[in-house]
PDB file of C-alpha atoms and ligand atoms in Angstrom:
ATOM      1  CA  UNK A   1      26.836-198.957 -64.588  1.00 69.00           C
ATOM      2  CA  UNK A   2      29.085-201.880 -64.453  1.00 77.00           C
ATOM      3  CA  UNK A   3      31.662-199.496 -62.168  1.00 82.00           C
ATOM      4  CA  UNK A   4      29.114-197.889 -60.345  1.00 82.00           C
ATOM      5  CA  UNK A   5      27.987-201.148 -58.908  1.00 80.00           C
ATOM      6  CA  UNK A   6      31.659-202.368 -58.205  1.00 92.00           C
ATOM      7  CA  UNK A   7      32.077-198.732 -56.550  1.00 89.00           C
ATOM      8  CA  UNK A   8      29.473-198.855 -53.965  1.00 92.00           C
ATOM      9  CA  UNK A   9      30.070-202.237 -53.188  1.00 94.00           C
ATOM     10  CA  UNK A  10      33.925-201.581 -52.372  1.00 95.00           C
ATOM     11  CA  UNK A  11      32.784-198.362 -50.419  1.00 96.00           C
ATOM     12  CA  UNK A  12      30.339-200.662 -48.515  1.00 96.00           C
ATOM     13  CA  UNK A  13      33.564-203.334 -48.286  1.00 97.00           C
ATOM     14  CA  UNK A  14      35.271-200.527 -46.573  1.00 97.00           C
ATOM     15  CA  UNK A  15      32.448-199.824 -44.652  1.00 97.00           C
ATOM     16  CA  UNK A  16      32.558-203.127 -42.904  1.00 97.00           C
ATOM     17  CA  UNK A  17      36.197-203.550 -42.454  1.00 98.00           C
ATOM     18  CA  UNK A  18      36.406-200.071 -40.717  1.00 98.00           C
ATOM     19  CA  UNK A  19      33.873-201.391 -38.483  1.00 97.00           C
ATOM     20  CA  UNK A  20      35.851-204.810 -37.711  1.00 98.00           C
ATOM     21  CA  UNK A  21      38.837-202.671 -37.158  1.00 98.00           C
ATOM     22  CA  UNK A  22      37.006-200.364 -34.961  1.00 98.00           C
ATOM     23  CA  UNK A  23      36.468-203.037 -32.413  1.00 98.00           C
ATOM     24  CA  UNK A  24      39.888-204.657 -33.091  1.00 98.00           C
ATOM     25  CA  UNK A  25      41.298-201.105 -31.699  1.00 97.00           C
ATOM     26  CA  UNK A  26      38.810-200.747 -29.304  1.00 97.00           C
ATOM     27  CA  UNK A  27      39.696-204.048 -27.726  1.00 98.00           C
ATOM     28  CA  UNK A  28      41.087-202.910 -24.837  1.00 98.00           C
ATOM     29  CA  UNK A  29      42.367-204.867 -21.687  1.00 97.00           C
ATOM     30  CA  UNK A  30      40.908-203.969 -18.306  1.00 97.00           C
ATOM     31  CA  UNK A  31      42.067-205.829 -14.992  1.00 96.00           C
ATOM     32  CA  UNK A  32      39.743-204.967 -12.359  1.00 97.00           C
ATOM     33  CA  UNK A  33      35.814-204.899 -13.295  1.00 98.00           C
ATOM     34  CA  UNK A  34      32.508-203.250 -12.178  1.00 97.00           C
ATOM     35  CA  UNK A  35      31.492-206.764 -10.422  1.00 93.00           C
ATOM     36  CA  UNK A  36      27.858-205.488 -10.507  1.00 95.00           C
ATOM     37  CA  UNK A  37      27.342-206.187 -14.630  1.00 97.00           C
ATOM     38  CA  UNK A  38      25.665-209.421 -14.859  1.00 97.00           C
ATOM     39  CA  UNK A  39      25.967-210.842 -18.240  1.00 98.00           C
ATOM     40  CA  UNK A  40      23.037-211.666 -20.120  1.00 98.00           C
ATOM     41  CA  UNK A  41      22.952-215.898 -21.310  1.00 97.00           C
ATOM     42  CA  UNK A  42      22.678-214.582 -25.048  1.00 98.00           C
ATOM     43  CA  UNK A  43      26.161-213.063 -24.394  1.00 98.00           C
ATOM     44  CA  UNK A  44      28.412-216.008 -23.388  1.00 98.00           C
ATOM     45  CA  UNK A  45      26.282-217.637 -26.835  1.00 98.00           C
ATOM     46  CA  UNK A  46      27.121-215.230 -28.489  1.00 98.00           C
ATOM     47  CA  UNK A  47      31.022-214.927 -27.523  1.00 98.00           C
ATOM     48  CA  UNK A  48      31.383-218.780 -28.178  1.00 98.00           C
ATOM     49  CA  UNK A  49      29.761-218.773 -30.953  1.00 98.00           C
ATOM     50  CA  UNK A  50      32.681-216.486 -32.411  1.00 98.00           C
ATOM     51  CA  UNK A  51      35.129-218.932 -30.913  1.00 98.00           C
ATOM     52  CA  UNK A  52      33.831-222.072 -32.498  1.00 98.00           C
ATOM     53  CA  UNK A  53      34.280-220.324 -35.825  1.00 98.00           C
ATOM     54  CA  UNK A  54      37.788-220.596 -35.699  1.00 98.00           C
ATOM     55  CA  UNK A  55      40.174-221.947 -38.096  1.00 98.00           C
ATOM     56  CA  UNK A  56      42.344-225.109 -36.480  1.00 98.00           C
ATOM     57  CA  UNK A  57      45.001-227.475 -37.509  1.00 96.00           C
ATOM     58  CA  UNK A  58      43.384-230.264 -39.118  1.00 95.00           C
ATOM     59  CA  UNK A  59      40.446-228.651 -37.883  1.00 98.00           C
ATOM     60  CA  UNK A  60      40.894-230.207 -35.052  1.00 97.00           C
ATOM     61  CA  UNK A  61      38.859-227.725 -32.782  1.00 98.00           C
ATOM     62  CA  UNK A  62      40.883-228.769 -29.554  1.00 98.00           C
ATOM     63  CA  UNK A  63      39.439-226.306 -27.300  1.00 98.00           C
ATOM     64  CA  UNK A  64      36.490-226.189 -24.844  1.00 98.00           C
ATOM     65  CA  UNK A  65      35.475-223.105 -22.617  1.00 98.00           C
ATOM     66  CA  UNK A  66      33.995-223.529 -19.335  1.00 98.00           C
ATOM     67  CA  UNK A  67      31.591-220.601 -18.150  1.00 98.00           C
ATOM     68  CA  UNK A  68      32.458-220.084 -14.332  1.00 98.00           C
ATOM     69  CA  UNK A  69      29.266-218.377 -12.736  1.00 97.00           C
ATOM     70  CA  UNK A  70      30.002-219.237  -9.434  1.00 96.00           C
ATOM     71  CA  UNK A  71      31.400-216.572  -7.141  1.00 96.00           C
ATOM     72  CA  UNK A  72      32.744-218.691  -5.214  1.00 96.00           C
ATOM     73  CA  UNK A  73      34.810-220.348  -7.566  1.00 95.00           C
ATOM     74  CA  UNK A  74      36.048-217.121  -9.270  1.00 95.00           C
ATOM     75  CA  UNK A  75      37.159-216.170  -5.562  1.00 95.00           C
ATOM     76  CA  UNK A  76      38.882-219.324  -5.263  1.00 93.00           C
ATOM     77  CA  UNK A  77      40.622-218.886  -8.933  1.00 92.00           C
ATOM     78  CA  UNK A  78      41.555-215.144  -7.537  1.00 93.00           C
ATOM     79  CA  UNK A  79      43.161-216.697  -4.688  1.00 91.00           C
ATOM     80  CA  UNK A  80      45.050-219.138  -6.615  1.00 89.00           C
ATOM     81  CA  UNK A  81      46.748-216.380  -8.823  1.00 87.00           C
ATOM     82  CA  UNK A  82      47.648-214.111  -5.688  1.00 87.00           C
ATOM     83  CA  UNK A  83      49.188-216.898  -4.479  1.00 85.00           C
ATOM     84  CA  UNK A  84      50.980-217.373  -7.443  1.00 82.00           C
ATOM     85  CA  UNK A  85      52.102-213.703  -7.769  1.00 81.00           C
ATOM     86  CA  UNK A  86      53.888-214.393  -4.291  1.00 82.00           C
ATOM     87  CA  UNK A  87      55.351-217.397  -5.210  1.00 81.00           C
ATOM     88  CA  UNK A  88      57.108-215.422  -8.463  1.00 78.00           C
ATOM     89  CA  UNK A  89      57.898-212.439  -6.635  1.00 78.00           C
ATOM     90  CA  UNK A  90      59.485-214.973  -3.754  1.00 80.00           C
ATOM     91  CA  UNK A  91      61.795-216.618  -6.934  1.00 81.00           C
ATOM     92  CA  UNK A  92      62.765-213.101  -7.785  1.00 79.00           C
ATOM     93  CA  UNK A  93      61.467-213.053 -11.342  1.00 77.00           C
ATOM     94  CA  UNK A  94      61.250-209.169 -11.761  1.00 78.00           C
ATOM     95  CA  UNK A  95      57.996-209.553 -13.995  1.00 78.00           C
ATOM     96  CA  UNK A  96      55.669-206.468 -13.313  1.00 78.00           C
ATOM     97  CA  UNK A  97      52.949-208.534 -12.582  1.00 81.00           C
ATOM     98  CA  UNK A  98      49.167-207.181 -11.932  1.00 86.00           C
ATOM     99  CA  UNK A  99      46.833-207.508  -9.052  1.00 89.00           C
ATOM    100  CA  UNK A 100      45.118-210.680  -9.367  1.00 91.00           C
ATOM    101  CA  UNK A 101      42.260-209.881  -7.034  1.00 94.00           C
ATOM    102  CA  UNK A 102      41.080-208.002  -9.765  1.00 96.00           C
ATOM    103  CA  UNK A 103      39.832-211.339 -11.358  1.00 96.00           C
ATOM    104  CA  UNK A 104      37.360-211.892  -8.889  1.00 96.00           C
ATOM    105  CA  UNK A 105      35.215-208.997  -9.710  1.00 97.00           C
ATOM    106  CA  UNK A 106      35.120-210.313 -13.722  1.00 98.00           C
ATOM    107  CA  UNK A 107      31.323-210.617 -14.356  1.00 98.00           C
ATOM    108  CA  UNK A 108      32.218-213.125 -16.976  1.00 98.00           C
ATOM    109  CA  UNK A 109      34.667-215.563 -17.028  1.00 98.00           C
ATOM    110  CA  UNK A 110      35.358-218.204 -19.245  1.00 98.00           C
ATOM    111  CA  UNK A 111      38.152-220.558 -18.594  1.00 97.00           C
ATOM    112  CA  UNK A 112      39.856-222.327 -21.739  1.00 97.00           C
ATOM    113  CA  UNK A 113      40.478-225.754 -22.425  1.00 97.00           C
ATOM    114  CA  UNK A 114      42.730-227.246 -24.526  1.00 97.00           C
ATOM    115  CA  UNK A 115      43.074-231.189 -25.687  1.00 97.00           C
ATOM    116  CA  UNK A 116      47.294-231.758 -26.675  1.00 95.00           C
ATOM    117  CA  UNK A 117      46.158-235.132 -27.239  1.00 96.00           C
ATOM    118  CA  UNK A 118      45.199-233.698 -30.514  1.00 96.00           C
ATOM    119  CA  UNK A 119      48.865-232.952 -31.147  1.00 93.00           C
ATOM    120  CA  UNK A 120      48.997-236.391 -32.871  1.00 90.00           C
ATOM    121  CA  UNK A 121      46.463-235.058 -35.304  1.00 90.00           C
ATOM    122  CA  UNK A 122      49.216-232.982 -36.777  1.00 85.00           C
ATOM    123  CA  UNK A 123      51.977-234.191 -39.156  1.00 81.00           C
ATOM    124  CA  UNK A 124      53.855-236.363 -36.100  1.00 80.00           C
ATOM    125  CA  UNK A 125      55.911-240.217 -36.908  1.00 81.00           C
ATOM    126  CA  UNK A 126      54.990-241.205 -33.680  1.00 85.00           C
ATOM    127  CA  UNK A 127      57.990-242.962 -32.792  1.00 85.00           C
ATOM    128  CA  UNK A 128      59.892-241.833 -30.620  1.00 86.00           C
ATOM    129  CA  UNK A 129      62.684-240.265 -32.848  1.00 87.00           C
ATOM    130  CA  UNK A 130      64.354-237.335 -32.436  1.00 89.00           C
ATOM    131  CA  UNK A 131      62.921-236.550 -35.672  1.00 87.00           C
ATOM    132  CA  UNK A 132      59.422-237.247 -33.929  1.00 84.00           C
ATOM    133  CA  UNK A 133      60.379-234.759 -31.239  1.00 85.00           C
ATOM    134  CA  UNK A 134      60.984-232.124 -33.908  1.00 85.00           C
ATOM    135  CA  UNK A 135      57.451-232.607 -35.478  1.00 84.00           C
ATOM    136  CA  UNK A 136      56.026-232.780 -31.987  1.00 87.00           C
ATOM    137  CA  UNK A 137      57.625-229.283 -31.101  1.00 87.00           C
ATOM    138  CA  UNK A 138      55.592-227.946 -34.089  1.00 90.00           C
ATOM    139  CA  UNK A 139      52.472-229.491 -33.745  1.00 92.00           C
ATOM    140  CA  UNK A 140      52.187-227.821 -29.558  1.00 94.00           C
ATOM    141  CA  UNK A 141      52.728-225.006 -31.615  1.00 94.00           C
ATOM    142  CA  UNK A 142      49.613-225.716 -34.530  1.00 95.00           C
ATOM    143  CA  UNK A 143      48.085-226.661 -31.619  1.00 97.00           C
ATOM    144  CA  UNK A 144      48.740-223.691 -29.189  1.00 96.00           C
ATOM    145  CA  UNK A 145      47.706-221.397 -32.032  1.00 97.00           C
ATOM    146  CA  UNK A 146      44.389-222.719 -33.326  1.00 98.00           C
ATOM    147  CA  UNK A 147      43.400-222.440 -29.384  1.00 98.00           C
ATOM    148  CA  UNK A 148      44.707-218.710 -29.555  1.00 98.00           C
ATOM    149  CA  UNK A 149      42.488-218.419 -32.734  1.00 98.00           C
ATOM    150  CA  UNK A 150      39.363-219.247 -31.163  1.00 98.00           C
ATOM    151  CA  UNK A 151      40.302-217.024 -28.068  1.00 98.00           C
ATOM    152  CA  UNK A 152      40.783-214.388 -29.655  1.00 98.00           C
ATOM    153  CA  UNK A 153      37.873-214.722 -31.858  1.00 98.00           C
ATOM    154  CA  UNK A 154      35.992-215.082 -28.777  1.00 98.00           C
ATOM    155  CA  UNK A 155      37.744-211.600 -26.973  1.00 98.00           C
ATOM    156  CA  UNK A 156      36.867-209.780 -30.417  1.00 98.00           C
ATOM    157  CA  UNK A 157      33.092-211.128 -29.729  1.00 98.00           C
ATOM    158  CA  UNK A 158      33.017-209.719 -25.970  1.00 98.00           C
ATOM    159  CA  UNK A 159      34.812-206.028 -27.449  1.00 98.00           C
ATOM    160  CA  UNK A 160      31.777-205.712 -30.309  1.00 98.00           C
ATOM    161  CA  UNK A 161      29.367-206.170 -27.232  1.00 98.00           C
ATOM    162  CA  UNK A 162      31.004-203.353 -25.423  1.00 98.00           C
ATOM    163  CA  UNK A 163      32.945-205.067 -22.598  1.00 98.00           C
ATOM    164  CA  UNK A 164      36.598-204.919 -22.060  1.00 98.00           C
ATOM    165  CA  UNK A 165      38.780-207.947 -21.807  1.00 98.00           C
ATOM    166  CA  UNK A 166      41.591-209.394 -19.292  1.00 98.00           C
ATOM    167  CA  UNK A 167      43.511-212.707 -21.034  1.00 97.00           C
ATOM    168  CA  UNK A 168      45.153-214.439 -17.993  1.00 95.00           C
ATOM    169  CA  UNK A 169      47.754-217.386 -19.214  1.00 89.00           C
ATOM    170  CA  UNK A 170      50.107-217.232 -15.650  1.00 78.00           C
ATOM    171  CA  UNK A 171      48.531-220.488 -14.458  1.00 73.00           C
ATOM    172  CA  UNK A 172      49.915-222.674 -17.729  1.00 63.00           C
ATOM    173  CA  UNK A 173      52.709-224.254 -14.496  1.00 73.00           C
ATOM    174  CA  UNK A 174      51.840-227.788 -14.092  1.00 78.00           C
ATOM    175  CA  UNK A 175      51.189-227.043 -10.420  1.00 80.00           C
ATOM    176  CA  UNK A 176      48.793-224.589 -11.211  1.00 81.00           C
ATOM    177  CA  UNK A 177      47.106-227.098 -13.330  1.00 83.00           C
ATOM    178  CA  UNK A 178      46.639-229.195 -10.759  1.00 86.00           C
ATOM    179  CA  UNK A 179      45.179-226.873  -8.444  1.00 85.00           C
ATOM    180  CA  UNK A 180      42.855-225.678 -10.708  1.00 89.00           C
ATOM    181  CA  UNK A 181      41.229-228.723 -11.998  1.00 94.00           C
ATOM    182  CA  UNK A 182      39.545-230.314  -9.372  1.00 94.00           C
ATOM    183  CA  UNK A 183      37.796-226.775  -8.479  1.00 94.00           C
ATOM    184  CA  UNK A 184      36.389-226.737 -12.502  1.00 96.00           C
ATOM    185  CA  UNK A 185      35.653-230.721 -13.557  1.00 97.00           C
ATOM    186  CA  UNK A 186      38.446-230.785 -15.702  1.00 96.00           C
ATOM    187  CA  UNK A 187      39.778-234.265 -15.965  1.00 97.00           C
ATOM    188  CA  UNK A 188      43.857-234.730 -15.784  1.00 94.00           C
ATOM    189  CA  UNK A 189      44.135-235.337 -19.577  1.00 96.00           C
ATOM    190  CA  UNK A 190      43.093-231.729 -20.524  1.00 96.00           C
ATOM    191  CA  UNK A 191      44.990-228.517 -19.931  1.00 94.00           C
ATOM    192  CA  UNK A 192      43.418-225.178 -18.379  1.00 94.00           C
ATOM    193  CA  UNK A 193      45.860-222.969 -20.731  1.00 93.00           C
ATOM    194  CA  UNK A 194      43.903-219.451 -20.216  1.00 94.00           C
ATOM    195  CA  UNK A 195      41.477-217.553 -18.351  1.00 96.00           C
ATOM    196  CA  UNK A 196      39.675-214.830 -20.212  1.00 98.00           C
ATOM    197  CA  UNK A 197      37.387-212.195 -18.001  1.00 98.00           C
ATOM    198  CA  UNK A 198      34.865-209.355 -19.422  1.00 98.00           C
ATOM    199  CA  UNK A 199      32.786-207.047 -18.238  1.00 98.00           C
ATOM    200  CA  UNK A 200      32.763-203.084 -18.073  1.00 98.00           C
ATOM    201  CA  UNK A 201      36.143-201.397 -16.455  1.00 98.00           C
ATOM    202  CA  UNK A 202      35.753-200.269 -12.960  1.00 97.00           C
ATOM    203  CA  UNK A 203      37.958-197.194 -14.128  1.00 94.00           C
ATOM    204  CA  UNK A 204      38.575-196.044 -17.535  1.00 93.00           C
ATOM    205  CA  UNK A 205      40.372-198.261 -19.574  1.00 94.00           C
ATOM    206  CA  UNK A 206      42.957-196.967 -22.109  1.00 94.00           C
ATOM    207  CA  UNK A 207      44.939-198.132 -25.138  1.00 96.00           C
ATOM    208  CA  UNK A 208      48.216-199.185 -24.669  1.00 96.00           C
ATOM    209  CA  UNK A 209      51.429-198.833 -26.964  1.00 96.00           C
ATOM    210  CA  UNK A 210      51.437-200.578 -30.675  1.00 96.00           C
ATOM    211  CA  UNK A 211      53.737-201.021 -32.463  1.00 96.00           C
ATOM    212  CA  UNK A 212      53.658-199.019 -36.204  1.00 96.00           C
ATOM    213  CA  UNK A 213      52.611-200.679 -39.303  1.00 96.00           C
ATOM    214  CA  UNK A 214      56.146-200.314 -40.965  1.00 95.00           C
ATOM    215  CA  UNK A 215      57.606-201.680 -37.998  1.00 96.00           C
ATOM    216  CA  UNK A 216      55.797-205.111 -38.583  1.00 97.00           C
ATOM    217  CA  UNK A 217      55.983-204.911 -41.519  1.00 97.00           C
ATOM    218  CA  UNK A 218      58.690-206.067 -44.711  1.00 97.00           C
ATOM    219  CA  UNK A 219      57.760-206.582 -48.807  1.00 97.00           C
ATOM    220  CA  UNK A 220      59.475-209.398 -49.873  1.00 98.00           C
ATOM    221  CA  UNK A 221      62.243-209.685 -47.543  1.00 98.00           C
ATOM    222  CA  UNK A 222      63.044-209.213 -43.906  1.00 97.00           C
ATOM    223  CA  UNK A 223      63.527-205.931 -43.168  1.00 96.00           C
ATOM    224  CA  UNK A 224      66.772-205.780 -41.221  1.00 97.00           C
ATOM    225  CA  UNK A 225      66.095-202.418 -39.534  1.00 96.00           C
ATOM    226  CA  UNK A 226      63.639-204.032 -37.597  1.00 96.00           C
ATOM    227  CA  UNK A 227      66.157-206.707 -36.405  1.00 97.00           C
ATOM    228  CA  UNK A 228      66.276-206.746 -32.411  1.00 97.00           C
ATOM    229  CA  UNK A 229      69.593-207.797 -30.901  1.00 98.00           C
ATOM    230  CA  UNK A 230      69.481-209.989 -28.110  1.00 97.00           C
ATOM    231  CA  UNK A 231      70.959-207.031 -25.936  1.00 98.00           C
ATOM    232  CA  UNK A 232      68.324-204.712 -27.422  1.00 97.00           C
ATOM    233  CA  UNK A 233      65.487-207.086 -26.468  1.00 96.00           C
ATOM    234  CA  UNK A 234      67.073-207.232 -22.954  1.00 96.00           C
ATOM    235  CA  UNK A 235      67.420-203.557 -23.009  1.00 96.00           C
ATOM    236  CA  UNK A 236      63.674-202.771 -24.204  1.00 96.00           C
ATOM    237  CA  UNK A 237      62.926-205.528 -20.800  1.00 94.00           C
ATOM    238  CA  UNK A 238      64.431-203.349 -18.476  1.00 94.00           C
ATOM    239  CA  UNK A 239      63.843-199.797 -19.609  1.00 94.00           C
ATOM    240  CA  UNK A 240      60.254-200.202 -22.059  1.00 94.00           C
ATOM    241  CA  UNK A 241      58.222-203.380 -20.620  1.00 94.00           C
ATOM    242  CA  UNK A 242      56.829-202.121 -17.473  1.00 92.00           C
ATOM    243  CA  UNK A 243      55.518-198.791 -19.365  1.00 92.00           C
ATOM    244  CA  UNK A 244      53.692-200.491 -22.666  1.00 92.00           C
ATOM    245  CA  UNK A 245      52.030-203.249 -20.450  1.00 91.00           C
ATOM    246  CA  UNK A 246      50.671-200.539 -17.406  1.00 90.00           C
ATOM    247  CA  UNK A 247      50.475-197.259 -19.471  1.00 89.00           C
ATOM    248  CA  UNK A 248      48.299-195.346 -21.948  1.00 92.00           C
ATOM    249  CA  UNK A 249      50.344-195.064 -24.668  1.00 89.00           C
ATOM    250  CA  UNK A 250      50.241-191.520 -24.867  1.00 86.00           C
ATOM    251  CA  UNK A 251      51.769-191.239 -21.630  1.00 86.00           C
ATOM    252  CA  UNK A 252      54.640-192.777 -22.681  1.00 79.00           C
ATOM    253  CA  UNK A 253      57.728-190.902 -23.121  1.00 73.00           C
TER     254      UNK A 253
HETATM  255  C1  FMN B 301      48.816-214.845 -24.850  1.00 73.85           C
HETATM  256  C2  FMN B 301      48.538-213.738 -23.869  1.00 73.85           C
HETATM  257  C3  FMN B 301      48.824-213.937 -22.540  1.00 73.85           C
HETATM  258  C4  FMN B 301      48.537-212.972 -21.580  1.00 73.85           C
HETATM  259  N1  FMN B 301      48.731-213.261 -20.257  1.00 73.85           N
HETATM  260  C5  FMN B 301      48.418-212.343 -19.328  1.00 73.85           C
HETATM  261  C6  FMN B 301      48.517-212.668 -17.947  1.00 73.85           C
HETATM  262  O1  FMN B 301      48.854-213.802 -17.561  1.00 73.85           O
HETATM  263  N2  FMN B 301      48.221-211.690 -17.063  1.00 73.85           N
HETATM  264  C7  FMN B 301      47.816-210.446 -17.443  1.00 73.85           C
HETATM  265  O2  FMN B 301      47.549-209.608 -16.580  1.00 73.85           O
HETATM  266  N3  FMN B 301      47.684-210.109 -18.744  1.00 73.85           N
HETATM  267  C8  FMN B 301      47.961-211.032 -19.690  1.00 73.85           C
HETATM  268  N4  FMN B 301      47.784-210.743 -21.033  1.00 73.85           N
HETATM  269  C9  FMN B 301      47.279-209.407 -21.422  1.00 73.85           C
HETATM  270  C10 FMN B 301      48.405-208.528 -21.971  1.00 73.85           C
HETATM  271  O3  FMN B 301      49.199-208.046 -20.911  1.00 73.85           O
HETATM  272  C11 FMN B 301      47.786-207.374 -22.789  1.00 73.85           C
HETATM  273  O4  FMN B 301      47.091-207.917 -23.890  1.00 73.85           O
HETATM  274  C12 FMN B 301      48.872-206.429 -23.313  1.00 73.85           C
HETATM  275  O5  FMN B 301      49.446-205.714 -22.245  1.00 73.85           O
HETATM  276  C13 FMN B 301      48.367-205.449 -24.364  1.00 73.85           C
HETATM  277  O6  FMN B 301      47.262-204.708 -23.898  1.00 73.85           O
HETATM  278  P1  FMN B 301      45.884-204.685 -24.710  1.00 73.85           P
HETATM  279  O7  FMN B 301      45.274-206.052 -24.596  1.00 73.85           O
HETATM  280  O8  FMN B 301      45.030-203.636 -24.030  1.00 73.85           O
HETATM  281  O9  FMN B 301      46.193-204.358 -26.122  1.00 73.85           O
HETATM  282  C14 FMN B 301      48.017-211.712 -21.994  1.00 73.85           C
HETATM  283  C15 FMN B 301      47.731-211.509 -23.349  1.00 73.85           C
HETATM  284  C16 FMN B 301      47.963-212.516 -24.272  1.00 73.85           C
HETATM  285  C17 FMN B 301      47.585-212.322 -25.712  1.00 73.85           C
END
């Protein structure tokens, strides 16, 4: 009896993981939107209500999400990021970088907000030392990835409610920040580090290249076969990046 009741409740375990994973596949990045979806208030609750479930250094929660309604403003945020694409393509960057317009038709958009004042909530001397420096280095990084948690807690939230997602970082430049916090409120002490966009695709989204489990993947020790070289990374640049980040991953040769 004992075993039967253990049984079904691993089978119903299963269940429930297969449908987390489910939406982790399914969570698929669009950048250009049907800008005639209006999203319902419920949703954004419900979307930051994943995010504020996040785990964070010293649970330190150092994140706040500003819901930009305003046309207007998401025009202005468009034009920001066009302009932006110029300036990189003027500096000769060769990154294959999208078509920012596209952000203006996002029916939701939620811009993130992160506190590194909170830095010095992580294990830092505060002295000035280069010893200090080291333990500051780490804690942008505690601090870089609780904010990613609670993103990406809050992208999984907008996939389960059927909308596809768009994570914009290219506006992390201190100039950028600038120009982008008078438009939002954001006083000069906080950083806009992403924006994230939802809605329905305007054309069929599709799933783009992952890597394989065993290619992530070592038991015990690194697994050298999945050691890049730096001239391999460079190589998979120039010949692979362009394909994985624009094409379905079956079309890729
Ligand atoms: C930290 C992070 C930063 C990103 N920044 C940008 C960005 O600035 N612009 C953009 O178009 N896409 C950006 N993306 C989206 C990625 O290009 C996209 O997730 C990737 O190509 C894989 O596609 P998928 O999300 O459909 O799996 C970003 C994603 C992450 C997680």
């Amino acid at each position: 009896m004992a075993e039967e009741v253990s049984k079904s409740r691993e089978a119903d375990l299963r269940a429930r993981c297969n449908a987390l994973l489910e939406i982790m596949r399914n969570r698929l990045t669009t950048r250009q939107f049907d800008p005639d979806c209006v999203v319902p208030r419920e949703h954004y609750d419900l979307i930051l209500e994943a995010a504020r479930h996040a785990p964070s250094g010293a649970n330190a929660q150092p994140w706040h999400y500003i819901i930009v309604t305003d046309p207007g403003a998401k025009k202005k945020i468009a034009d920001y990021f066009v302009e932006e694409q110029r300036r990189r393509a003027k500096l000769k960057m060769k990154f294959p970088t999208p078509n920012y317009r596209g952000l203006e038709t996002a029916p939701g958009m939620i811009v993130v907000v992160a506190d590194f004042r909170f830095t010095r909530a992580f294990p830092v001397l505060m002295d000035g030392s280069d010893l200090d420096r080291q333990y500051h280095e780490n804690a942008e990084r505690i601090l870089l990835q609780s904010v990613a948690a609670s993103t990406m807690s809050a992208h999984l939230a907008a996939a389960a409610l059927g909308y596809n997602v768009w994570w914009v970082t290219a506006i992390g430049q201190e100039t950028a920040q600038k120009a982008m916090r008078p438009l939002l409120g954001v006083p000069e002490e906080l950083s806009i580090i992403d924006i994230f966009c939802f809605g329905p695709a305007a054309k069929a989204p599709y799933k783009r290249w992952k890597k394989k489990l065993d290619e992530i993947r070592s038991w015990d020790r690194f697994d050298m076969k999945q050691f890049m070289t730096l001239d391999q990374i460079s190589e998979w640049i120039k010949e692979t990046r362009h394909k994985v980040m624009y094409r379905d991953e079956s079309k890729i040769d």
